mmCIF file of C-alpha atoms and ligand atoms in Angstrom:
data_model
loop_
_atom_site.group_PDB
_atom_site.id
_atom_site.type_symbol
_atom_site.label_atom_id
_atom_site.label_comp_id
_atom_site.label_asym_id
_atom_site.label_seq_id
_atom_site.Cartn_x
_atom_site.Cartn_y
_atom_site.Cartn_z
ATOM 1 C CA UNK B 1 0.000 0.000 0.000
ATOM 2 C CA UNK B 2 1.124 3.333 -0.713
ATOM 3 C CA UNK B 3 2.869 5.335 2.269
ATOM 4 C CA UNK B 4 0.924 8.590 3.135
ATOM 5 C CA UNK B 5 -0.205 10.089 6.346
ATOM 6 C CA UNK B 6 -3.451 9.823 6.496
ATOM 7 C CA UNK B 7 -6.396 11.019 8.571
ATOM 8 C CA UNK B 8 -10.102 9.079 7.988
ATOM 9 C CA UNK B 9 -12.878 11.049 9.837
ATOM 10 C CA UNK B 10 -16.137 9.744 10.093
ATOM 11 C CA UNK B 11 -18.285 13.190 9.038
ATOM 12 C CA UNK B 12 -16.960 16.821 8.362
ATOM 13 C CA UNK B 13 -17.805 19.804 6.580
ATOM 14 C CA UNK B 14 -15.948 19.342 3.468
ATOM 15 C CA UNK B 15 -12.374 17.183 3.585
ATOM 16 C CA UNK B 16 -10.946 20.190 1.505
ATOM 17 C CA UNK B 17 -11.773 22.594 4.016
ATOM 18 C CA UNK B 18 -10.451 20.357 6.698
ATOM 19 C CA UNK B 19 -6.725 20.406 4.515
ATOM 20 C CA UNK B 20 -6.806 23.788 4.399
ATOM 21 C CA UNK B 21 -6.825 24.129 8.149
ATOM 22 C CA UNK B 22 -3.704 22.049 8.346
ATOM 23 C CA UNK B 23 -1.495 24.580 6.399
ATOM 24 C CA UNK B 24 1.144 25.380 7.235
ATOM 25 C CA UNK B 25 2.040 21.558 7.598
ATOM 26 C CA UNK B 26 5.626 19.532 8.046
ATOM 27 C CA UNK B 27 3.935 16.637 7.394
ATOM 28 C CA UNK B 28 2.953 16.180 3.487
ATOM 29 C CA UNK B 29 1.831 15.055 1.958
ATOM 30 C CA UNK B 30 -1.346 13.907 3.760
ATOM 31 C CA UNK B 31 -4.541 12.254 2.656
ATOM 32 C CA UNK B 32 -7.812 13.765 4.183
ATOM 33 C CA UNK B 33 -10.926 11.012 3.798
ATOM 34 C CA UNK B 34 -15.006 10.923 5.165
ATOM 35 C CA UNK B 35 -17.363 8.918 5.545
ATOM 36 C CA UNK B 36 -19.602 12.104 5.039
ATOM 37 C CA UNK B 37 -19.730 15.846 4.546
ATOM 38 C CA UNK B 38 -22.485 18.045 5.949
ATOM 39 C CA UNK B 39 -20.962 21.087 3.538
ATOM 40 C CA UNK B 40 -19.244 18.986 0.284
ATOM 41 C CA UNK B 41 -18.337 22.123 -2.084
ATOM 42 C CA UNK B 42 -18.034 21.561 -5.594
ATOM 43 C CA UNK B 43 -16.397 24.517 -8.088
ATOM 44 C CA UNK B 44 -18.113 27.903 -8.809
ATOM 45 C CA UNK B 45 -19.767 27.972 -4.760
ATOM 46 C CA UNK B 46 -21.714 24.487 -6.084
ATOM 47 C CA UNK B 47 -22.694 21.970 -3.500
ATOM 48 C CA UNK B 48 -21.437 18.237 -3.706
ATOM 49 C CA UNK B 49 -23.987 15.839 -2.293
ATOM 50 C CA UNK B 50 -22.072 14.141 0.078
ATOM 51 C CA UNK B 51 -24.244 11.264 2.035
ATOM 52 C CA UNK B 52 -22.709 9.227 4.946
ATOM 53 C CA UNK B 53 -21.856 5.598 3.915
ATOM 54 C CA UNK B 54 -22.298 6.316 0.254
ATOM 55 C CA UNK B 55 -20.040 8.206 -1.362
ATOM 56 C CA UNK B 56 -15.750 8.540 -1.676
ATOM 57 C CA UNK B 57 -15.199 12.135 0.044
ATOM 58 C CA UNK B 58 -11.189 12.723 -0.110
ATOM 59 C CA UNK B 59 -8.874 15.268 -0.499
ATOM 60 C CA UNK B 60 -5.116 15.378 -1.169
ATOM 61 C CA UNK B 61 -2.864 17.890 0.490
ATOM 62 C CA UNK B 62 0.606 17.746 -0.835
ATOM 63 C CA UNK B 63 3.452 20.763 -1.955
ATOM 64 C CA UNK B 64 3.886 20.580 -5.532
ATOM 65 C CA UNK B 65 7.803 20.019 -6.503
ATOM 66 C CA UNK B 66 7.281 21.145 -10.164
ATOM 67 C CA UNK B 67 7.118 24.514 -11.584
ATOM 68 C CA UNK B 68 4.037 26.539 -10.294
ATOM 69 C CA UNK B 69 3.240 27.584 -13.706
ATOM 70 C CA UNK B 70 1.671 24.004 -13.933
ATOM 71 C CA UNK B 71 -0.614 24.240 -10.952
ATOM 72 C CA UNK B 72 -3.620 24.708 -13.246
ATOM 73 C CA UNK B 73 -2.748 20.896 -15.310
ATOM 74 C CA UNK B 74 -3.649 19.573 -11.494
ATOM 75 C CA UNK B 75 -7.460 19.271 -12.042
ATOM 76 C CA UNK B 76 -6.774 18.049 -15.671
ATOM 77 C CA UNK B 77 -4.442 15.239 -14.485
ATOM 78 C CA UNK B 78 -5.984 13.975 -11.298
ATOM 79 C CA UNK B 79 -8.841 13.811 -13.941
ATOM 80 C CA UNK B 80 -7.243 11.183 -15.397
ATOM 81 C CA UNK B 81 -6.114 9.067 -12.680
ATOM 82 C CA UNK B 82 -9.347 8.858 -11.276
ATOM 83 C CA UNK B 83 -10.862 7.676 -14.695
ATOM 84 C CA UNK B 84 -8.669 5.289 -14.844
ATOM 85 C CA UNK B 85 -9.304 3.710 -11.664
ATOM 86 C CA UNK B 86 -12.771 4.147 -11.960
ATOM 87 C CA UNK B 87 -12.098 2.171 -15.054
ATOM 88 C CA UNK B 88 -9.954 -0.036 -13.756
ATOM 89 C CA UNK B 89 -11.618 -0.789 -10.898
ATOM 90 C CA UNK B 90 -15.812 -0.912 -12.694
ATOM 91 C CA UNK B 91 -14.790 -2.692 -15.852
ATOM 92 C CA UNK B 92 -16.281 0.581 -17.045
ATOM 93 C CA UNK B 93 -15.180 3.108 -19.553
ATOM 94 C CA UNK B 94 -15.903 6.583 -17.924
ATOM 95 C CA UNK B 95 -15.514 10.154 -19.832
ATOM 96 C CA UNK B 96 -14.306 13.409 -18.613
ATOM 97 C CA UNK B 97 -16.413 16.576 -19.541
ATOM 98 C CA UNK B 98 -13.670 18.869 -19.394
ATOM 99 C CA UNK B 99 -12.446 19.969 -16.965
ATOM 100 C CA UNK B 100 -13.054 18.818 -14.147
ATOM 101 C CA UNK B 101 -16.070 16.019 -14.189
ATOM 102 C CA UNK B 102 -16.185 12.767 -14.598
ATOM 103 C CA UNK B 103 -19.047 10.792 -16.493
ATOM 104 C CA UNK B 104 -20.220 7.304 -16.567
ATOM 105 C CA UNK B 105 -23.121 6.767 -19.138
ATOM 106 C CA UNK B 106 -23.825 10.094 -19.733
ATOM 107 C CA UNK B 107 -24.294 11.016 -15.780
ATOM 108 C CA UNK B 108 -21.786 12.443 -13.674
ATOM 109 C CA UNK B 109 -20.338 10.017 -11.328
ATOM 110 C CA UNK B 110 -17.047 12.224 -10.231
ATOM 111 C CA UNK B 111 -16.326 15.855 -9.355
ATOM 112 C CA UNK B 112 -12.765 17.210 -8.431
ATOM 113 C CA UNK B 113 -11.662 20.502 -6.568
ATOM 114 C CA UNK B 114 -8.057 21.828 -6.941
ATOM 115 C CA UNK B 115 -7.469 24.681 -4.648
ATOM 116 C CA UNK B 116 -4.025 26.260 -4.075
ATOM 117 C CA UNK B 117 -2.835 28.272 -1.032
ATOM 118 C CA UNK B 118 -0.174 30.536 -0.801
ATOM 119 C CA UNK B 119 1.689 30.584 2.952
ATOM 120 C CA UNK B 120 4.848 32.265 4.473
ATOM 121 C CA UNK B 121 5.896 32.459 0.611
ATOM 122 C CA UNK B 122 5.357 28.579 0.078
ATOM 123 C CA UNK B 123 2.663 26.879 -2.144
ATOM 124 C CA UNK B 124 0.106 23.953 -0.980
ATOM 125 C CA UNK B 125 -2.543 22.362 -3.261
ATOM 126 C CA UNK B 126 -5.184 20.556 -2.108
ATOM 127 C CA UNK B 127 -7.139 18.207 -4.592
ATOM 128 C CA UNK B 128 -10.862 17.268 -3.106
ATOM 129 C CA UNK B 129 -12.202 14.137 -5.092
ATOM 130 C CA UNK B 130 -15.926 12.981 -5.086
ATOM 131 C CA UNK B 131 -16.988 10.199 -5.870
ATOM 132 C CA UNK B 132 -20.597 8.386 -6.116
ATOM 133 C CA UNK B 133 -20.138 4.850 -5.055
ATOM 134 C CA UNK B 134 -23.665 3.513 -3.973
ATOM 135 C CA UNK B 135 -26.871 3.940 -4.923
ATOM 136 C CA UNK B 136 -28.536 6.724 -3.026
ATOM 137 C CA UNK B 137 -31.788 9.265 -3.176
ATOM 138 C CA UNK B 138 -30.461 12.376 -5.276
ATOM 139 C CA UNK B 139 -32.909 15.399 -5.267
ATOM 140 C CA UNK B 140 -35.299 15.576 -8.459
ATOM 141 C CA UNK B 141 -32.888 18.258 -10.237
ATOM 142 C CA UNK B 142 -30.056 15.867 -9.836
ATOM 143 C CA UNK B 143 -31.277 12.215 -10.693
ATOM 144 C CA UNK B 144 -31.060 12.835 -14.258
ATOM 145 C CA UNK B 145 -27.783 14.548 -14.289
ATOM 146 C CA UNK B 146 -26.040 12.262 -11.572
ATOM 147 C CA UNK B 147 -25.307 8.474 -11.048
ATOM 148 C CA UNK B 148 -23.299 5.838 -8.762
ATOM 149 C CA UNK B 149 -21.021 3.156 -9.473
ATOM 150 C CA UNK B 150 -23.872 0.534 -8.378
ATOM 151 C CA UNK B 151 -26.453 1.921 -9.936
ATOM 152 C CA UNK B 152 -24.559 1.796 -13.380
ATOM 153 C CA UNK B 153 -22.495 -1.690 -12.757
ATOM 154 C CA UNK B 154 -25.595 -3.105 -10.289
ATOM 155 C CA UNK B 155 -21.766 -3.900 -8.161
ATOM 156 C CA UNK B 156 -20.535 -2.863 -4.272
ATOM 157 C CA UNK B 157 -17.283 -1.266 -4.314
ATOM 158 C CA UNK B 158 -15.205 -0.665 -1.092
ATOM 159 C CA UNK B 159 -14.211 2.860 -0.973
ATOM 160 C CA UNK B 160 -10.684 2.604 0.827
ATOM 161 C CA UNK B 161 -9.449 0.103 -2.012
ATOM 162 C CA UNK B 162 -10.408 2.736 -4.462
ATOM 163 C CA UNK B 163 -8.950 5.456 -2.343
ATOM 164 C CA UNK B 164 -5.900 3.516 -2.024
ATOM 165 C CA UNK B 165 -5.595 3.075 -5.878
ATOM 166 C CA UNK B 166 -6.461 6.921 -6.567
ATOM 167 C CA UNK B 167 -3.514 8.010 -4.220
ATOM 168 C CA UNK B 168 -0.961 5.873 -5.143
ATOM 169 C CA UNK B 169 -2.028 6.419 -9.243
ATOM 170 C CA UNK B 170 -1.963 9.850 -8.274
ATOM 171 C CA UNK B 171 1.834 10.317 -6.958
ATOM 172 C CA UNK B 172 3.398 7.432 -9.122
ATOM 173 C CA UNK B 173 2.284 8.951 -12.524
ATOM 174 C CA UNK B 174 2.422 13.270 -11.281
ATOM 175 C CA UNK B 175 5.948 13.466 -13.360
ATOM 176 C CA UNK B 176 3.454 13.047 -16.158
ATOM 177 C CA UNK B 177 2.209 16.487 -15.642
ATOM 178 C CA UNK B 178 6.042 17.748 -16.342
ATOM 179 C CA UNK B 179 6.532 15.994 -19.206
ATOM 180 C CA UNK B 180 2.423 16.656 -20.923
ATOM 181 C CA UNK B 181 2.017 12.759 -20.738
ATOM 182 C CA UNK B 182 -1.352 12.474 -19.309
ATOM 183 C CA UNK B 183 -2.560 14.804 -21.665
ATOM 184 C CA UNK B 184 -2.925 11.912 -24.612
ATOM 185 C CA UNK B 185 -5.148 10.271 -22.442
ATOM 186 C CA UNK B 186 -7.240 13.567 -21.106
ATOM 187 C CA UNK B 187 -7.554 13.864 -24.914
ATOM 188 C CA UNK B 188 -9.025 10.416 -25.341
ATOM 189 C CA UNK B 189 -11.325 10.392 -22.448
ATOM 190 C CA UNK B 190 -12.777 13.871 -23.458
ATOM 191 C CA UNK B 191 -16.380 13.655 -24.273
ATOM 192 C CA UNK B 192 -16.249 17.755 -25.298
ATOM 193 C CA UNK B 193 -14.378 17.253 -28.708
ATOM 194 C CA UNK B 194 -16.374 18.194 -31.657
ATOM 195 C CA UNK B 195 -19.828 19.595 -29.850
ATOM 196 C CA UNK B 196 -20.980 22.245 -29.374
ATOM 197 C CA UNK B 197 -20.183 24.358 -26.305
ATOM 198 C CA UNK B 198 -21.267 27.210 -24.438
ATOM 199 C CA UNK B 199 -18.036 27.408 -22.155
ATOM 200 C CA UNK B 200 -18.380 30.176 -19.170
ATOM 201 C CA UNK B 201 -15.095 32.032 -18.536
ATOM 202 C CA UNK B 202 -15.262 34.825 -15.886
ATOM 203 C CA UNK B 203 -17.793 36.849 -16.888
ATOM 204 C CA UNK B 204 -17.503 35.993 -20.726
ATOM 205 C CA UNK B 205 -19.824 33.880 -22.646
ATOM 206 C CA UNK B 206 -18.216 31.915 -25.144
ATOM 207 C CA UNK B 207 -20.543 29.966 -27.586
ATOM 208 C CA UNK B 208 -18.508 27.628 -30.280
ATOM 209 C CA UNK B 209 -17.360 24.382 -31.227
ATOM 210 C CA UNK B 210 -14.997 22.543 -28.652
ATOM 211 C CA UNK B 211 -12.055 21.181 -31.793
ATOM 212 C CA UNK B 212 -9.302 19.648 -29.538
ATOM 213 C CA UNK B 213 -7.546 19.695 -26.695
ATOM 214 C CA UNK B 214 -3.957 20.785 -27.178
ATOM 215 C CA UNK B 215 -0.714 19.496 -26.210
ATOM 216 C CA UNK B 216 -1.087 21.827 -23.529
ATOM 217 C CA UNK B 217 -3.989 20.361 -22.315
ATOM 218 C CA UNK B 218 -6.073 23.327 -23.217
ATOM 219 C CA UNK B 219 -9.500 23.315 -24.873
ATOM 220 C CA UNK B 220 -9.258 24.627 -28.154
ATOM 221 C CA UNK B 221 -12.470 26.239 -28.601
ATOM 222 C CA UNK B 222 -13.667 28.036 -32.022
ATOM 223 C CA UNK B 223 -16.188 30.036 -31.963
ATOM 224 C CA UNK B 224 -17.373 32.597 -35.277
ATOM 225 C CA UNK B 225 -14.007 34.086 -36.172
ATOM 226 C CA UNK B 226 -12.032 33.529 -32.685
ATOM 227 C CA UNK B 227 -10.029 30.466 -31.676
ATOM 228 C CA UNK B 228 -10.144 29.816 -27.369
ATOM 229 C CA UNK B 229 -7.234 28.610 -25.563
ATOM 230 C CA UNK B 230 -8.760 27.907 -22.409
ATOM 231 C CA UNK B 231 -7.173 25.850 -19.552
ATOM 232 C CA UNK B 232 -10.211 27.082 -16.889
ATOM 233 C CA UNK B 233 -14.149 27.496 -17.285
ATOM 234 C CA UNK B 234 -17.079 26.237 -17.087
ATOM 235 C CA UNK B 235 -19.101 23.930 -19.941
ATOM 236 C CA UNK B 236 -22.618 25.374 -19.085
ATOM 237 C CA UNK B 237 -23.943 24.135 -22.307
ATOM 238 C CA UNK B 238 -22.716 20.781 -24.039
ATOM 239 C CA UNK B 239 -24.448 18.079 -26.159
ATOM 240 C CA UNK B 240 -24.994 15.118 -24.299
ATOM 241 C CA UNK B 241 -21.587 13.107 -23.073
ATOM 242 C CA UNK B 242 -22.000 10.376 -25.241
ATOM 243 C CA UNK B 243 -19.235 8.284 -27.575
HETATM 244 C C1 BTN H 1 -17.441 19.534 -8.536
HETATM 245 O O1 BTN H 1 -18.241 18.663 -8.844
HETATM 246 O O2 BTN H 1 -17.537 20.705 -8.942
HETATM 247 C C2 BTN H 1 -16.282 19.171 -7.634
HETATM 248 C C3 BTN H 1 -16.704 18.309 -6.485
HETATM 249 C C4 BTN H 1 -15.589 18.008 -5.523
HETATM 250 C C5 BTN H 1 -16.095 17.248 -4.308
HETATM 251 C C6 BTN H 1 -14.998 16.815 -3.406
HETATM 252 S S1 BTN H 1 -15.570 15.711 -2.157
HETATM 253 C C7 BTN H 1 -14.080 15.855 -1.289
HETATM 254 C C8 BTN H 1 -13.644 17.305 -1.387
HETATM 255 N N1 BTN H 1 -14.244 18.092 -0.322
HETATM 256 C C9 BTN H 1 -15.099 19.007 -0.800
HETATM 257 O O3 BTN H 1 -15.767 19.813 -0.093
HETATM 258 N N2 BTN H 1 -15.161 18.940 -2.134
HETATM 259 C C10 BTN H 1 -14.262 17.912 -2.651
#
């Protein structure tokens, strides 16, 4: 098993919160996991349902050793892993609607929250994973949009052997965000390429056609006569996640 400090708590507020409260740390990196969160954030303020017993709630807290210009490839990577392992793990083949959710069957089965923090000059990152495991009551605006390992593979999965797999994934493979690697398979996974977008960016609307993802990593979106480069936003709009 991989060799990380790690701290299981039965409920919290939200495991990235609880990192945050541990910087400045000598200890890193550490793993953060719940049972349950009462307050599970997702990006942009959203909530993450986060029900005891049902879910994977984790975060990582580490301090990156590569160049901070590549803090923002985090979300895109860990991305990756955890579609691999969900893959792995399911006998499934999941998607990832850029950039930052995971799909299995056209629902969204993952969500992941990179946040950085700057302290006493020195730079922590803290990567908050979500995962549905089993099946569970989602409200009526989520059933359609949201699903669970069981519910699409009718199988019980142990959360601490998929934990366990996600964090050691996760450190063996994060030279691959030096040298672009995992971007070849973030391309491949994608289930943005060729449909139509409307991506959010800051205040900006952008409505276009998502053509690629670079060997940056970044979508490549055109829209009328403008080409994006975007490494951040939000797909508000996108034509369903299928093959
Ligand atoms: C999203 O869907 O926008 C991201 C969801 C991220 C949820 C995880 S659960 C563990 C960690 N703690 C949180 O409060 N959020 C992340």
């Amino acid at each position: 098993m991989y060799n990380i400090r790690t701290i299981h708590l039965s409920e919290v507020d939200s495991t990235n919160k609880y990192a945050k409260n541990l910087i400045p740390s000598t200890s890193l990196p550490v793993l953060i996991y719940a049972d349950g969160q009462t307050a599970g954030r997702g990006r942009l303020g959203r909530t993450f349902v986060s029900n005891i017993g049902k879910g994977i709630y984790m975060s990582i807290l580490f301090k990156p050793t590569f160049d901070l210009s590549l803090i923002n490839k985090i979300t895109a990577y860990t991305s990756t892993i955890v579609s691999r392992v969900i893959d792995e793990t399911a006998s499934v083949n999941t998607q990832i609607k850029w950039v930052n959710d995971i799909y299995l069957n056209n629902k969204k089965v993952c969500g992941i929250l990179t946040e950085s923090v700057i302290k006493n000059n020195e730079c922590y990152v803290i990567v908050g994973i979500g995962i549905n495991v089993l099946k569970q009551e989602f409200s009526d605006e989520l059933k359609n949009i949201v699903t669970t390992l069981e519910d699409e593979t009718n199988i019980k999965y142990d959360n601490k052997t998929i934990i366990d797999m996600i964090v050691k994934k996760f450190f063996d493979n994060i030279g691959q965000i030096v040298n672009k690697e995992y971007i070849k398979d973030y391309k491949n996974k994608s289930c943005v390429i060729g449909k139509n977008v409307e991506v959010k960016l800051f205040d900006k609307i952008i409505n276009g056609i998502a053509v690629d993802i670079d060997e940056d990593g970044e979508l490549v979106v055109s829209a009328e006569d403008t080409i994006y480069k975007l490494y951040s936003g939000e797909i508000t709009k996108l034509s369903i996640c299928d093959e």
